[in-house]
Coordinates of C-alpha atoms in Angstrom, one line a residue:
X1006 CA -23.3 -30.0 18.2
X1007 CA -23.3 -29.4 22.2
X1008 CA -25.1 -26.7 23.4
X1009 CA -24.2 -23.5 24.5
X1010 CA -24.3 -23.9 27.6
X1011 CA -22.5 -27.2 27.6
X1012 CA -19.1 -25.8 26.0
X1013 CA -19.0 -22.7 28.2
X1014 CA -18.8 -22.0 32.1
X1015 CA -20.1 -18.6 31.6
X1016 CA -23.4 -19.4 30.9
X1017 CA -25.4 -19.3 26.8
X1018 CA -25.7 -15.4 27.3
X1019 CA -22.0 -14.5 27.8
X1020 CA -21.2 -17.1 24.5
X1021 CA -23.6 -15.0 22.4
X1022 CA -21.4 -12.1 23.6
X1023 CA -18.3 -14.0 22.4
X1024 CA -19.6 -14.9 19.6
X1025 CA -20.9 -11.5 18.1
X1026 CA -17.5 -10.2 19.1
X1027 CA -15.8 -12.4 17.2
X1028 CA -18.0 -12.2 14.1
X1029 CA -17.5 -8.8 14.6
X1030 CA -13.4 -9.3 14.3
X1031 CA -13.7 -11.7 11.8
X1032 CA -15.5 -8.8 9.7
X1033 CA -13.6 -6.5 10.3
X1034 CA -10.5 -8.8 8.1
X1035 CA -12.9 -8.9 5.1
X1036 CA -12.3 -6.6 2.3
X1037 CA -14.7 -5.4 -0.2
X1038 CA -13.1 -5.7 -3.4
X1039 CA -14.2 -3.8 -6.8
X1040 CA -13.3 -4.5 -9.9
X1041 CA -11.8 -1.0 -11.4
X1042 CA -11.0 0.8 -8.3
X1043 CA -7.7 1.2 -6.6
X1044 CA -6.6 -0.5 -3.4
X1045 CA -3.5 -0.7 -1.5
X1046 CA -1.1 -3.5 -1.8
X1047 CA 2.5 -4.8 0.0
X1048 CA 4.6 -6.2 -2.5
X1049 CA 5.5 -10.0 -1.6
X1050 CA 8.1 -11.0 -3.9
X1051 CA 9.7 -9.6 -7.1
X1052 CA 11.2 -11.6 -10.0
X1053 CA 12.7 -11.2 -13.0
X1054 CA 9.6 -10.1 -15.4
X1055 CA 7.0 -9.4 -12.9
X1056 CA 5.9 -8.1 -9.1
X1057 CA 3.3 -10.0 -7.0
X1058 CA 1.5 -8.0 -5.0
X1059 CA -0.7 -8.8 -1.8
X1060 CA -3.8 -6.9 -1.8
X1061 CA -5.3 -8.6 1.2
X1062 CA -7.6 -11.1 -1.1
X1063 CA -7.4 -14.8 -1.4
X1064 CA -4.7 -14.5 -3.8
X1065 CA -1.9 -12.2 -4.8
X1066 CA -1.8 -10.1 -8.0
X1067 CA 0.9 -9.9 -10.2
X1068 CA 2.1 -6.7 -12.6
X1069 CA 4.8 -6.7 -15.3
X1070 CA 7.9 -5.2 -13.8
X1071 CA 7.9 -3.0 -16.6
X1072 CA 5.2 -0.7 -15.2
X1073 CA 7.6 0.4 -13.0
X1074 CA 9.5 3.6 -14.1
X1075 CA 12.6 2.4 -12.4
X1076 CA 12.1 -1.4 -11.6
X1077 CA 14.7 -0.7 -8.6
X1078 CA 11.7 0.9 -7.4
X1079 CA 10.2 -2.8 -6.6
X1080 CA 11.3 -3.4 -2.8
X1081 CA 10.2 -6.0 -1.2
X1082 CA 7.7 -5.4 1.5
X1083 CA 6.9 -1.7 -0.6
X1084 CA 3.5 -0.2 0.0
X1085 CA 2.1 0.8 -3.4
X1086 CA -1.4 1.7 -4.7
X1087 CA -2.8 -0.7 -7.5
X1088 CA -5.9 -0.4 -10.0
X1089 CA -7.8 -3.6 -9.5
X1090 CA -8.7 -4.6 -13.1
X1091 CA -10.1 -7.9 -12.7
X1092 CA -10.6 -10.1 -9.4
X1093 CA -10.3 -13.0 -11.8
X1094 CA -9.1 -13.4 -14.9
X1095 CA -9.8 -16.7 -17.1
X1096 CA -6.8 -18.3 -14.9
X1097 CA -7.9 -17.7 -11.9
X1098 CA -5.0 -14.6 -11.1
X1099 CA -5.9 -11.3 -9.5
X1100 CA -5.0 -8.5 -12.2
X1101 CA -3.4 -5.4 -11.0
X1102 CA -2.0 -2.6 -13.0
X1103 CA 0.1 0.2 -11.4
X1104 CA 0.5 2.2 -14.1
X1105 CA -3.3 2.3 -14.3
X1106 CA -3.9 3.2 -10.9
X1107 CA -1.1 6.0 -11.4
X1108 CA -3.3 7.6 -14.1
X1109 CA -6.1 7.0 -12.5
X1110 CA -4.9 9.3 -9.5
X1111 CA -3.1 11.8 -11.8
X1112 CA -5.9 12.4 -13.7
X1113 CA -8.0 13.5 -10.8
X1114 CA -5.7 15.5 -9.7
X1115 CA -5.9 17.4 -13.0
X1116 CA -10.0 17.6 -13.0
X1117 CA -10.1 18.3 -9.0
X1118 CA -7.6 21.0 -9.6
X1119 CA -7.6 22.5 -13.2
X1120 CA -10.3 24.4 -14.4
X1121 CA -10.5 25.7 -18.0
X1122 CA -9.2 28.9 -18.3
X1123 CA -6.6 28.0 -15.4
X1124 CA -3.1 28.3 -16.3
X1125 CA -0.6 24.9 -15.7
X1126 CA 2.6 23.8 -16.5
X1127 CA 3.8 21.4 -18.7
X1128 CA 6.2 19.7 -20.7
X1129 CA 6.2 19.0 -24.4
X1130 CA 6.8 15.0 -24.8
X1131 CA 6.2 14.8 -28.3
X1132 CA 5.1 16.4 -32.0
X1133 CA 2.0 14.2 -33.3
X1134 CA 0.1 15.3 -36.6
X1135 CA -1.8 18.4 -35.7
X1136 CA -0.1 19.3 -32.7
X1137 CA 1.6 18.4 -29.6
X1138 CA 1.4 16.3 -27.0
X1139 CA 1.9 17.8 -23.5
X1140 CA 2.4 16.1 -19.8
X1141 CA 0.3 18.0 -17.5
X1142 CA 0.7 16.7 -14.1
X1143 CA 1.6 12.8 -15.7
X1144 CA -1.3 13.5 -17.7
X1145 CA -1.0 13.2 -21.6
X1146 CA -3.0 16.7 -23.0
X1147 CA -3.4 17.7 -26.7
X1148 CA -2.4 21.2 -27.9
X1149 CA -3.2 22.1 -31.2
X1150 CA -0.7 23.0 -33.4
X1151 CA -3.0 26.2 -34.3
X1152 CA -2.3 27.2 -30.3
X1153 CA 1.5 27.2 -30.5
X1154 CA 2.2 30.5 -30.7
X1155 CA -0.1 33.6 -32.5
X1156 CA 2.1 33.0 -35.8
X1157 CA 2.7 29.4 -37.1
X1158 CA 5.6 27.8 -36.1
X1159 CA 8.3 26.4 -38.2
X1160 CA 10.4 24.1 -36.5
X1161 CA 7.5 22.6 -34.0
X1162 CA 10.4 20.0 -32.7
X1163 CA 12.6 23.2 -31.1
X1164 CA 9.7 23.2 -28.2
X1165 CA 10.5 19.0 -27.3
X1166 CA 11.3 18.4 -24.1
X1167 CA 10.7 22.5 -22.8
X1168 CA 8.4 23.4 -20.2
X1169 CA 6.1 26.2 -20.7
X1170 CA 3.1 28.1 -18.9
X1171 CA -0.6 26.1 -20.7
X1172 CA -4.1 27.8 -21.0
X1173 CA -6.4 25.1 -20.4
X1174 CA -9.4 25.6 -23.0
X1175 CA -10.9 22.6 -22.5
X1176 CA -11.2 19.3 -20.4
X1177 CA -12.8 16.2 -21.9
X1178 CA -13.4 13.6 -19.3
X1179 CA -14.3 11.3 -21.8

């Protein structure tokens, strides 16, 4: 290899310069990626079944089109935010979830701005044994079928699909 002063006219002190600004650059374009947090990504191409999506890493991640609520929603060129689940699988693929990373965001929404005893909104999505389950800002929460209403309710199914004023008793991060 020549030395430094023999592939540069400015002299070995001005190509240490150059060089620590381009590490610095080339730094700069590395990403740290970590397995179970969410990152950015531009989608790159959609197909029939499934979305790849550039994350900025060696390789581009790919989700099931039917994560998407409306898959109309998958534009080309779309910035979206993805959870990271695995920088490798056993086939070498990135894998990405977005409806992961939608949780993920939803529920700390709910933790960051619910406290219990706080009142919320929510919908009734569904009648499960014991209960009901309630969306609380894309969140799925339990009420207890004991919390309905101060008499027991007969037809539980008449509340499906309403939205009603919650007391929040109790958060379980867990």
């Amino acid at each position: 290899m020549p030395s430094k002063t023999a592939i540069s006219k400015f002299g070995a002190a001005d190509l240490s310069k150059e060089d620590a600004d381009l590490a610095a650059l080339y730094e700069s374009t590395i990403k740290e990626f970590t397995e179970g947090t969410i990152v950015s990504g531009t989608i790159s191409e959609v197909r029939a079944n499934e979305v790849l999506v550039d994350i900025g890493y060696k390789s581009e991640g790919s989700i099931a089109i039917s994560e998407f609520r409306n898959p109309e929603d998958a534009l080309l060129d779309a910035e979206i935010e993805v959870l990271l689940e695995a920088i490798e699988n056993d086939d070498g693929n990135v894998v990405l979830s977005k409806q992961k990373a939608e949780v993920q965001r939803n529920w700390d929404s709910v933790v960051n701005n619910c406290n219990e005893g706080d009142t919320v909104e929510g919908r009734v999505r569904s009648r499960v044994k014991g209960g009901m389950i309630v969306d609380v800002m894309g969140i799925d929460a339990f009420l207890p079928g004991s919390q309905v209403d101060v008499v027991p309710v007969r037809n539980p199914d008449e509340f499906v699909g309403n939205t009603f004023q919650f007391k929040v008793l109790k958060i379980n991060e867990d």
